[in-house]
CSV table of C-alpha atoms in Angstrom, one decimal:
chain,number,residue,atom,x,y,z
A,10,MET,CA,12.1,-7.2,31.4
A,11,THR,CA,15.0,-5.5,29.7
A,12,SER,CA,15.5,-2.0,31.0
A,13,PHE,CA,16.4,0.9,28.7
A,14,ASP,CA,18.3,3.6,30.6
A,15,LEU,CA,16.9,7.0,29.5
A,16,GLU,CA,20.3,8.8,29.3
A,17,THR,CA,22.0,6.0,27.4
A,18,TYR,CA,19.0,5.6,25.1
A,19,SER,CA,18.7,9.3,24.4
A,20,GLN,CA,22.4,9.7,23.4
A,21,GLY,CA,22.1,6.7,21.1
A,22,LEU,CA,19.1,8.2,19.5
A,23,ILE,CA,20.8,11.5,19.0
A,24,ASP,CA,23.8,9.8,17.5
A,25,PHE,CA,21.6,7.8,15.1
A,26,ILE,CA,19.7,10.9,13.9
A,27,SER,CA,23.0,12.8,13.4
A,28,ALA,CA,24.5,10.0,11.4
A,29,SER,CA,21.4,9.7,9.1
A,30,PRO,CA,21.0,12.9,7.1
A,31,CYS,CA,19.0,11.1,4.5
A,32,ALA,CA,17.5,7.6,3.8
A,33,SER,CA,20.7,6.1,2.3
A,34,PHE,CA,22.7,7.2,5.3
A,35,ALA,CA,20.0,5.8,7.7
A,36,ALA,CA,20.2,2.4,5.9
A,37,HIS,CA,24.0,2.5,6.0
A,38,THR,CA,24.0,3.3,9.8
A,39,LEU,CA,21.5,0.5,10.5
A,40,ALA,CA,23.7,-1.9,8.6
A,41,GLU,CA,26.7,-0.9,10.8
A,42,ILE,CA,24.6,-1.3,14.0
A,43,TYR,CA,23.3,-4.7,13.0
A,44,SER,CA,26.6,-5.9,11.9
A,45,SER,CA,28.2,-4.9,15.2
A,46,GLN,CA,25.6,-7.0,17.0
A,47,GLY,CA,26.2,-10.2,15.1
A,48,PHE,CA,23.6,-9.9,12.3
A,49,LYS,CA,24.8,-11.3,9.0
A,50,PRO,CA,24.2,-9.5,5.7
A,51,VAL,CA,22.2,-11.5,3.2
A,52,ASP,CA,23.0,-11.4,-0.6
A,53,PRO,CA,19.6,-11.9,-2.3
A,54,THR,CA,21.3,-13.4,-5.4
A,55,ARG,CA,22.5,-16.3,-3.3
A,56,ALA,CA,20.8,-19.1,-1.4
A,57,TRP,CA,18.7,-17.9,1.4
A,58,PRO,CA,19.8,-18.7,5.0
A,59,LYS,CA,17.9,-21.6,6.6
A,60,SER,CA,19.5,-21.9,10.0
A,61,PRO,CA,18.4,-20.0,13.1
A,62,GLY,CA,20.2,-16.7,13.5
A,63,ARG,CA,20.3,-13.0,12.9
A,64,TYR,CA,20.3,-11.5,9.4
A,65,PHE,CA,19.7,-8.3,7.5
A,66,LEU,CA,19.2,-7.2,3.9
A,67,ARG,CA,19.9,-3.7,2.7
A,68,ARG,CA,18.6,-2.4,-0.5
A,69,LYS,CA,19.5,1.3,-1.2
A,70,GLY,CA,17.7,3.4,1.4
A,71,ALA,CA,15.8,0.5,3.0
A,72,LEU,CA,16.9,-2.2,5.4
A,73,ILE,CA,15.1,-5.3,6.7
A,74,ALA,CA,16.6,-7.2,9.7
A,75,TRP,CA,15.2,-10.4,11.1
A,76,ILE,CA,15.8,-13.1,13.7
A,77,ILE,CA,15.0,-16.8,12.9
A,78,PRO,CA,14.3,-18.7,16.1
A,79,THR,CA,15.3,-22.2,17.0
A,80,GLY,CA,12.6,-24.6,16.3
A,81,SER,CA,9.8,-24.3,13.8
A,82,PRO,CA,8.5,-20.7,13.5
A,83,ARG,CA,4.7,-20.2,13.6
A,84,GLY,CA,4.5,-16.8,12.0
A,85,PHE,CA,6.0,-13.4,11.6
A,86,ARG,CA,6.1,-10.5,14.0
A,87,ILE,CA,6.9,-7.4,12.0
A,88,ILE,CA,7.6,-3.8,12.9
A,89,GLY,CA,7.5,-1.4,9.9
A,90,SER,CA,8.9,2.1,9.7
A,91,HIS,CA,10.5,4.4,7.2
A,92,THR,CA,13.9,6.0,6.7
A,93,ASP,CA,13.0,9.0,4.6
A,94,SER,CA,11.9,12.5,5.6
A,95,PRO,CA,10.8,15.6,3.8
A,96,ALA,CA,13.7,17.5,2.2
A,97,PHE,CA,14.8,19.3,-1.0
A,98,LYS,CA,16.2,17.0,-3.7
A,99,LEU,CA,18.8,18.3,-6.2
A,100,LYS,CA,17.6,18.4,-9.8
A,101,PRO,CA,19.6,16.7,-12.5
A,102,THR,CA,21.1,20.1,-13.4
A,103,PRO,CA,21.5,21.5,-9.9
A,104,ASP,CA,23.2,24.9,-10.6
A,105,SER,CA,21.9,28.3,-11.6
A,106,LEU,CA,23.4,31.8,-11.5
A,107,SER,CA,21.1,34.8,-10.8
A,108,PRO,CA,21.6,38.0,-12.8
A,109,ASP,CA,23.1,39.5,-9.6
A,110,GLY,CA,25.7,36.8,-9.3
A,111,TRP,CA,24.1,34.5,-6.7
A,112,GLY,CA,24.9,30.8,-7.1
A,113,GLN,CA,21.7,28.9,-6.4
A,114,LEU,CA,20.7,25.3,-6.3
A,115,ASN,CA,17.9,23.9,-8.4
A,116,VAL,CA,15.8,21.6,-6.2
A,117,GLU,CA,12.5,19.7,-6.1
A,118,VAL,CA,10.4,19.4,-3.0
A,119,TYR,CA,10.5,15.9,-1.6
A,120,GLY,CA,7.6,14.9,0.6
A,121,GLY,CA,4.9,17.0,2.3
A,122,MET,CA,7.2,19.5,4.1
A,123,LEU,CA,6.4,22.7,5.8
A,124,PRO,CA,8.5,24.9,3.5
A,125,ASN,CA,8.6,27.9,5.8
A,126,SER,CA,10.5,25.8,8.4
A,127,TRP,CA,13.4,25.4,6.0
A,128,LEU,CA,14.0,29.2,5.7
A,129,ASN,CA,17.1,30.7,7.3
A,130,ARG,CA,18.7,27.4,8.1
A,131,GLU,CA,22.3,26.2,7.5
A,132,LEU,CA,21.8,23.3,5.0
A,133,GLY,CA,24.2,20.6,4.0
A,134,ILE,CA,23.9,18.1,1.0
A,135,ALA,CA,23.9,14.4,1.5
A,136,GLY,CA,23.1,11.3,-0.5
A,137,ILE,CA,24.7,8.9,-3.0
A,138,ILE,CA,26.4,9.3,-6.3
A,139,TYR,CA,27.4,6.8,-9.0
A,140,ASP,CA,30.7,7.3,-10.7
A,141,CYS,CA,31.3,6.4,-14.3
A,142,THR,CA,32.5,2.9,-13.4
A,143,GLY,CA,29.2,2.2,-11.6
A,144,LYS,CA,30.7,2.5,-8.1
A,145,THR,CA,28.5,4.2,-5.5
A,146,HIS,CA,29.7,6.8,-3.0
A,147,GLN,CA,27.9,8.2,0.0
A,148,VAL,CA,28.6,11.9,0.5
A,149,SER,CA,27.7,14.5,3.1
A,150,THR,CA,28.8,18.1,3.3
A,151,GLY,CA,28.9,20.5,6.1
A,152,PRO,CA,26.7,23.6,6.1
A,153,ILE,CA,27.1,25.2,2.6
A,154,ALA,CA,23.7,26.6,1.7
A,155,THR,CA,20.7,28.5,3.0
A,156,ILE,CA,17.2,29.8,1.9
A,157,PRO,CA,17.0,33.4,3.0
A,158,GLN,CA,13.6,34.8,3.9
A,159,LEU,CA,12.5,38.1,2.5
A,160,ALA,CA,12.7,40.9,5.1
A,161,PRO,CA,9.3,42.2,6.3
A,162,HIS,CA,10.2,45.7,5.1
A,163,LEU,CA,9.9,44.4,1.6
A,164,ASP,CA,6.7,42.5,2.1
A,165,ARG,CA,4.5,44.0,4.9
A,166,GLU,CA,2.0,41.2,4.7
A,167,SER,CA,4.6,38.5,5.4
A,168,ALA,CA,4.4,39.0,9.1
A,169,ASN,CA,0.8,37.7,9.1
A,170,ARG,CA,0.7,35.6,5.9
A,171,LEU,CA,3.7,34.0,4.3
A,172,GLU,CA,3.2,32.7,0.7
A,173,LEU,CA,6.1,30.7,-0.8
A,174,ASP,CA,6.3,29.8,-4.5
A,175,ARG,CA,8.0,26.4,-4.6
A,176,GLN,CA,9.9,27.2,-7.8
A,177,GLN,CA,11.0,30.7,-7.1
A,178,HIS,CA,11.3,31.2,-3.3
A,179,LEU,CA,12.7,27.9,-2.1
A,180,ARG,CA,16.0,27.8,-4.0
A,181,PRO,CA,19.0,27.6,-1.7
A,182,LEU,CA,21.9,29.9,-2.3
A,183,TRP,CA,25.5,28.8,-1.7
A,184,HIS,CA,27.9,31.4,-3.2
A,185,VAL,CA,27.9,34.9,-4.7
A,186,GLY,CA,30.1,36.9,-7.1
A,187,GLY,CA,29.7,35.0,-10.3
A,188,SER,CA,31.9,32.0,-9.4
A,189,PRO,CA,31.8,29.3,-12.1
A,190,ARG,CA,32.1,26.6,-9.5
A,191,LYS,CA,29.5,23.9,-9.6
A,192,ILE,CA,27.9,22.0,-6.7
A,193,LEU,CA,28.7,18.7,-8.2
A,194,ASP,CA,32.4,19.6,-8.2
A,195,LEU,CA,32.2,20.0,-4.5
A,196,ILE,CA,30.3,16.7,-4.2
A,197,ALA,CA,33.0,15.0,-6.3
A,198,GLU,CA,35.7,16.2,-3.9
A,199,GLN,CA,33.7,14.8,-1.0
A,200,ALA,CA,33.7,11.4,-2.8
A,201,GLY,CA,37.4,11.5,-3.6
A,202,LEU,CA,36.8,12.0,-7.4
A,203,SER,CA,38.8,14.5,-9.5
A,204,SER,CA,35.8,16.4,-10.9
A,205,SER,CA,32.1,16.3,-11.5
A,206,ALA,CA,32.8,14.8,-14.9
A,207,GLU,CA,33.3,11.5,-13.1
A,208,ILE,CA,29.8,11.6,-11.7
A,209,SER,CA,27.4,9.5,-13.7
A,210,SER,CA,24.2,10.0,-11.6
A,211,HIS,CA,23.1,11.2,-8.2
A,212,GLU,CA,20.4,11.3,-5.5
A,213,LEU,CA,21.2,14.2,-3.3
A,214,TYR,CA,19.1,15.9,-0.6
A,215,THR,CA,19.4,19.0,1.6
A,216,PHE,CA,19.5,18.5,5.4
A,217,ASP,CA,19.4,20.8,8.4
A,218,THR,CA,23.0,20.7,9.8
A,219,HIS,CA,21.9,22.0,13.3
A,220,ALA,CA,22.6,19.1,15.7
A,221,PRO,CA,19.8,17.5,17.8
A,222,GLN,CA,19.3,19.4,21.0
A,223,ARG,CA,17.7,18.4,24.3
A,224,LEU,CA,15.5,21.0,26.0
A,225,GLY,CA,13.1,21.4,28.9
A,226,THR,CA,13.8,21.9,32.6
A,227,ASP,CA,15.2,18.3,32.8
A,228,GLY,CA,16.2,17.8,29.2
A,229,GLU,CA,13.1,15.7,28.8
A,230,PHE,CA,12.4,16.8,25.2
A,231,LEU,CA,14.4,16.4,22.0
A,232,ALA,CA,14.3,18.9,19.1
A,233,SER,CA,15.9,17.6,15.9
A,234,ALA,CA,15.4,17.1,12.2
A,235,ARG,CA,14.0,13.8,10.7
A,236,GLN,CA,12.2,12.6,13.8
A,237,ASP,CA,9.5,11.5,11.3
A,238,ASN,CA,10.4,8.7,11.1
A,239,LEU,CA,13.9,8.0,12.5
A,240,LEU,CA,12.3,7.8,15.9
A,241,SER,CA,10.4,4.7,14.9
A,242,VAL,CA,13.4,3.2,13.0
A,243,TYR,CA,15.5,3.6,16.2
A,244,SER,CA,12.9,2.2,18.6
A,245,ALA,CA,12.3,-0.8,16.4
A,246,THR,CA,16.0,-1.5,16.0
A,247,LYS,CA,16.5,-1.3,19.8
A,248,ALA,CA,13.6,-3.6,20.4
A,249,LEU,CA,14.8,-6.2,17.9
A,250,LEU,CA,18.4,-6.0,19.2
A,251,SER,CA,17.1,-6.6,22.8
A,252,LEU,CA,15.9,-10.0,21.7
A,253,ALA,CA,18.9,-10.9,19.6
A,254,ASP,CA,20.2,-13.8,21.7
A,255,ALA,CA,22.3,-16.4,20.0
A,256,ASP,CA,19.6,-19.1,20.7
A,257,PHE,CA,16.4,-17.2,20.5
A,258,ALA,CA,13.6,-19.7,21.0
A,259,GLY,CA,10.4,-17.7,20.3
A,260,GLU,CA,7.5,-18.8,18.2
A,261,ASN,CA,7.9,-16.3,15.4
A,262,ILE,CA,10.4,-14.9,13.0
A,263,LEU,CA,11.0,-11.3,14.3
A,264,ILE,CA,11.4,-8.6,11.7
A,265,SER,CA,12.2,-4.9,11.6
A,266,ALA,CA,11.5,-3.4,8.2
A,267,ALA,CA,12.7,0.2,7.6
A,268,PHE,CA,11.4,1.3,4.1
A,269,ASP,CA,12.3,4.2,1.9
A,270,HIS,CA,10.0,6.6,0.1
A,271,GLU,CA,7.0,6.7,2.5
A,272,GLU,CA,6.9,10.5,2.3
A,273,VAL,CA,6.2,10.3,-1.5
A,274,GLY,CA,3.7,7.4,-1.5
A,275,SER,CA,5.8,4.2,-1.0
A,276,HIS,CA,5.2,2.9,-4.5
A,277,THR,CA,8.8,2.1,-5.3
A,278,GLU,CA,11.2,-0.8,-5.3
A,279,THR,CA,12.2,-0.1,-1.7
A,280,GLY,CA,8.9,1.4,-0.5
A,281,ALA,CA,6.3,-0.4,1.6
A,282,ALA,CA,4.0,-0.8,-1.4
A,283,GLY,CA,6.8,-2.6,-3.3
A,284,PRO,CA,7.8,-6.3,-3.1
A,285,LEU,CA,10.8,-6.1,-0.8
A,286,LEU,CA,9.2,-7.3,2.5
A,287,GLU,CA,7.1,-9.9,0.8
A,288,GLN,CA,10.2,-11.3,-0.9
A,289,VAL,CA,12.0,-11.6,2.4
A,290,LEU,CA,9.0,-13.3,4.0
A,291,ARG,CA,8.5,-15.7,1.2
A,292,ARG,CA,12.1,-16.7,1.1
A,293,CYS,CA,12.2,-17.1,4.9
A,294,ALA,CA,9.1,-19.3,4.7
A,295,ARG,CA,10.4,-21.3,1.8
A,296,ALA,CA,13.6,-22.1,3.7
A,297,THR,CA,11.6,-24.1,6.2
A,298,GLY,CA,11.0,-26.7,3.4
A,299,GLU,CA,7.2,-26.7,3.9
A,300,SER,CA,5.2,-26.2,0.7
A,301,GLU,CA,2.5,-24.0,2.2
A,302,ALA,CA,4.7,-22.4,4.9
A,303,PHE,CA,4.3,-18.9,3.5
A,304,GLU,CA,0.5,-18.9,3.6
A,305,ARG,CA,0.4,-20.7,6.9
A,306,MET,CA,2.8,-18.3,8.5
A,307,LEU,CA,1.0,-15.2,7.1
A,308,ALA,CA,-2.2,-16.4,8.8
A,309,ALA,CA,-0.5,-16.3,12.1
A,310,SER,CA,1.3,-12.9,11.5
A,311,SER,CA,0.8,-9.3,12.3
A,312,CYS,CA,2.6,-5.9,11.8
A,313,LEU,CA,3.1,-2.8,13.9
A,314,SER,CA,3.3,0.1,11.5
A,315,ALA,CA,5.3,2.5,13.6
A,316,ASP,CA,5.2,6.1,12.5
A,317,VAL,CA,5.0,9.3,14.6
A,318,ALA,CA,1.7,10.6,15.9
A,319,HIS,CA,0.2,14.0,16.5
A,320,SER,CA,0.5,15.4,20.0
A,321,VAL,CA,-2.1,18.0,21.0
A,322,ASN,CA,-0.6,21.4,20.1
A,323,PRO,CA,-1.6,23.8,22.9
A,324,ASN,CA,-1.6,26.8,20.6
A,325,TYR,CA,-4.1,25.1,18.3
A,326,PRO,CA,-6.4,23.1,20.7
A,327,GLU,CA,-9.3,23.4,18.3
A,328,LYS,CA,-7.6,21.2,15.7
A,329,HIS,CA,-7.8,18.1,17.8
A,330,ASP,CA,-10.7,15.8,18.8
A,331,PRO,CA,-12.3,17.2,22.0
A,332,ASP,CA,-12.3,13.8,23.8
A,333,THR,CA,-9.2,12.0,22.5
A,334,ARG,CA,-6.1,14.2,23.2
A,335,PRO,CA,-2.7,12.5,23.2
A,336,VAL,CA,0.2,14.6,24.6
A,337,MET,CA,3.9,14.2,24.5
A,338,GLY,CA,5.3,12.5,27.6
A,339,ALA,CA,2.2,10.4,28.3
A,340,GLY,CA,3.2,7.3,26.3
A,341,PRO,CA,3.0,5.8,22.8
A,342,VAL,CA,-0.1,6.3,20.7
A,343,LEU,CA,-2.4,3.9,18.9
A,344,LYS,CA,-3.8,5.6,15.8
A,345,LEU,CA,-7.3,4.9,14.5
A,346,ASN,CA,-9.4,6.2,11.6
A,347,ALA,CA,-12.8,5.1,10.4
A,348,SER,CA,-11.8,5.6,6.8
A,349,GLN,CA,-8.8,3.3,7.2
A,350,ARG,CA,-6.3,6.0,6.6
A,351,TYR,CA,-4.8,4.2,9.6
A,352,ALA,CA,-5.2,0.4,9.4
A,353,THR,CA,-5.9,-0.4,13.0
A,354,ASP,CA,-9.0,-2.5,13.6
A,355,ALA,CA,-10.3,-4.2,16.8
A,356,ALA,CA,-8.1,-7.2,16.4
A,357,GLY,CA,-5.0,-5.0,16.1
A,358,TRP,CA,-6.2,-2.7,18.9
A,359,HIS,CA,-6.2,-5.8,21.2
A,360,ILE,CA,-2.7,-6.9,20.1
A,361,TRP,CA,-1.5,-3.4,21.0
A,362,GLU,CA,-3.3,-3.2,24.4
A,363,ASP,CA,-2.0,-6.7,25.2
A,364,ALA,CA,1.6,-5.7,24.5
A,365,GLY,CA,1.1,-2.6,26.6
A,366,ARG,CA,-0.2,-4.6,29.6
A,367,ARG,CA,2.6,-7.1,29.4
A,368,SER,CA,5.3,-4.4,29.2
A,369,GLY,CA,3.7,-2.2,31.9
A,370,VAL,CA,3.5,0.7,29.4
A,371,SER,CA,0.7,3.2,29.5
A,372,THR,CA,-0.6,4.1,26.1
A,373,GLN,CA,-2.7,6.8,24.4
A,374,ARG,CA,-5.0,6.9,21.4
A,375,PHE,CA,-5.3,9.3,18.5
A,376,VAL,CA,-8.4,9.9,16.3
A,377,SER,CA,-8.9,12.9,14.1
A,378,LYS,CA,-11.4,15.6,14.8
A,379,ASN,CA,-14.2,15.0,12.2
A,380,THR,CA,-13.6,18.4,10.5
A,381,VAL,CA,-9.8,17.8,10.2
A,382,THR,CA,-8.4,15.2,7.9
A,383,CYS,CA,-5.5,13.0,8.9
A,384,GLY,CA,-2.5,11.7,7.0
A,385,SER,CA,-1.7,8.0,6.3
A,386,THR,CA,1.1,5.6,6.7
A,387,ILE,CA,2.6,2.4,5.3
A,388,ALA,CA,0.0,0.3,7.3
A,389,PRO,CA,-2.9,0.2,4.8
A,390,MET,CA,-0.4,-0.8,2.0
A,391,THR,CA,1.1,-3.5,4.2
A,392,ALA,CA,-2.3,-4.9,5.2
A,393,THR,CA,-3.4,-4.9,1.6
A,394,ARG,CA,-0.3,-6.5,0.1
A,395,LEU,CA,0.2,-9.2,2.8
A,396,GLY,CA,-3.3,-9.7,4.2
A,397,ILE,CA,-2.2,-9.5,7.8
A,398,THR,CA,-3.5,-7.6,10.8
A,399,THR,CA,-1.7,-4.3,10.8
A,400,ILE,CA,-1.7,-1.7,13.7
A,401,ASP,CA,-0.8,2.0,13.3
A,402,VAL,CA,1.2,3.3,16.2
A,403,GLY,CA,3.7,6.1,17.0
A,404,VAL,CA,5.1,8.4,19.6
A,405,PRO,CA,3.4,11.8,19.8
A,406,ILE,CA,5.4,14.7,18.4
A,407,LEU,CA,5.0,18.4,17.6
A,408,SER,CA,5.9,20.2,14.4
A,409,MET,CA,5.5,17.1,12.3
A,410,HIS,CA,7.0,17.6,8.8
A,411,ALA,CA,8.9,20.7,9.8
A,412,ALA,CA,12.6,21.0,9.3
A,413,ARG,CA,12.9,20.4,13.1
A,414,GLU,CA,10.4,18.4,15.1
A,415,MET,CA,10.0,17.7,18.8
A,416,CYS,CA,9.3,14.7,21.0
A,417,ALA,CA,9.5,13.6,24.6
A,418,LEU,CA,12.3,11.2,25.1
A,419,SER,CA,10.4,9.1,27.7
A,420,ASP,CA,7.9,8.2,25.0
A,421,GLN,CA,10.7,6.7,22.9
A,422,VAL,CA,11.8,4.5,25.7
A,423,GLU,CA,8.3,3.4,26.4
A,424,MET,CA,7.7,2.7,22.7
A,425,THR,CA,10.8,0.4,22.6
A,426,LYS,CA,9.5,-1.5,25.6
A,427,ILE,CA,6.1,-2.1,24.1
A,428,MET,CA,7.7,-3.1,20.7
A,429,ARG,CA,9.8,-5.6,22.5
A,430,SER,CA,6.7,-7.0,24.2
A,431,TYR,CA,4.9,-7.2,20.9
A,432,LEU,CA,7.8,-9.1,19.3
A,433,GLN,CA,8.0,-11.6,22.2
A,434,LYS,CA,4.4,-12.8,22.0
């Protein structure tokens, strides 16, 4: 069994989160990681690779990596995750000037964030721009903006009840004094362009510039932005890389699929509800030369949908099921829901338990309290689109969808071990 040293693993995770302020950066960072480990980029406009080996396909903020084994593959073993996180997205006209001379940014809310957690933070801007020639540029600023909270002296009720209007109260400010400077001029400078006139289009997001920080008596916890869902992206990547031998001889094609746009529904070109994964699977199957290879291989396939899970919050114990209470530090979590908000069924449950037994990893379970609704993941869409057994799993965290979230680092290592075991079967 491959060992994953906690200290080395934790630093790698911190570096990955820090290098990935938004989905496009996460995909770029993954491409660099896979390239450094001998994975070859695939151009979808050219012939698909047939020979055993290691490959990846990046499309915008999504990336799919796979290993084709020696011999005839029986099916696919897939781990799905997502690269995006809640944030503020700059509007097409991103600048406004208040009557008092404050330069503010016009933004949309991206994803189901906790808006109050974004107040009083030092925010940067990251994403991609297209210049007028059609060339893309990745850009990331330092801390340049903040969303100031109203003092309690001016709203005595805010100490007990905070109400935020998403149009009025969540506009970052970034300068004062009536300066005519525009945010896109700064972005153009970051890209090496002469002015914002050279920018044709953009997808730009705010991010919390505060670095990830270990905490706890032994540094056992990690607080950072974007743990939902860069934690799963990283653990899936580590698991796949641990099996990336030059002559991998397993029974299945091994796949890590990191999608974009999960936080806004996944119904996009690069989201889990889109065609990207199916296209990769079809072309991998077609490369075997067998006419019914795709259907045959799907029948022998499964997918771990890896997204974070809810740890019991000790300040709100009544919000959790009284008999099923996962906590950080006690292992990865299997997620179940009778209404199929999570896709796990008995067959998938067995696959998960079997991987846990073989890896020696203790696992937990999550089910919602009947009076508290749960979220959903890419799993139901994956199961519906591909017709394969799909299992919802994740490491337990606190402050999900806040600007900063919290996990136990040991859970991440254990998740990587069980993912590796799952891929090997």
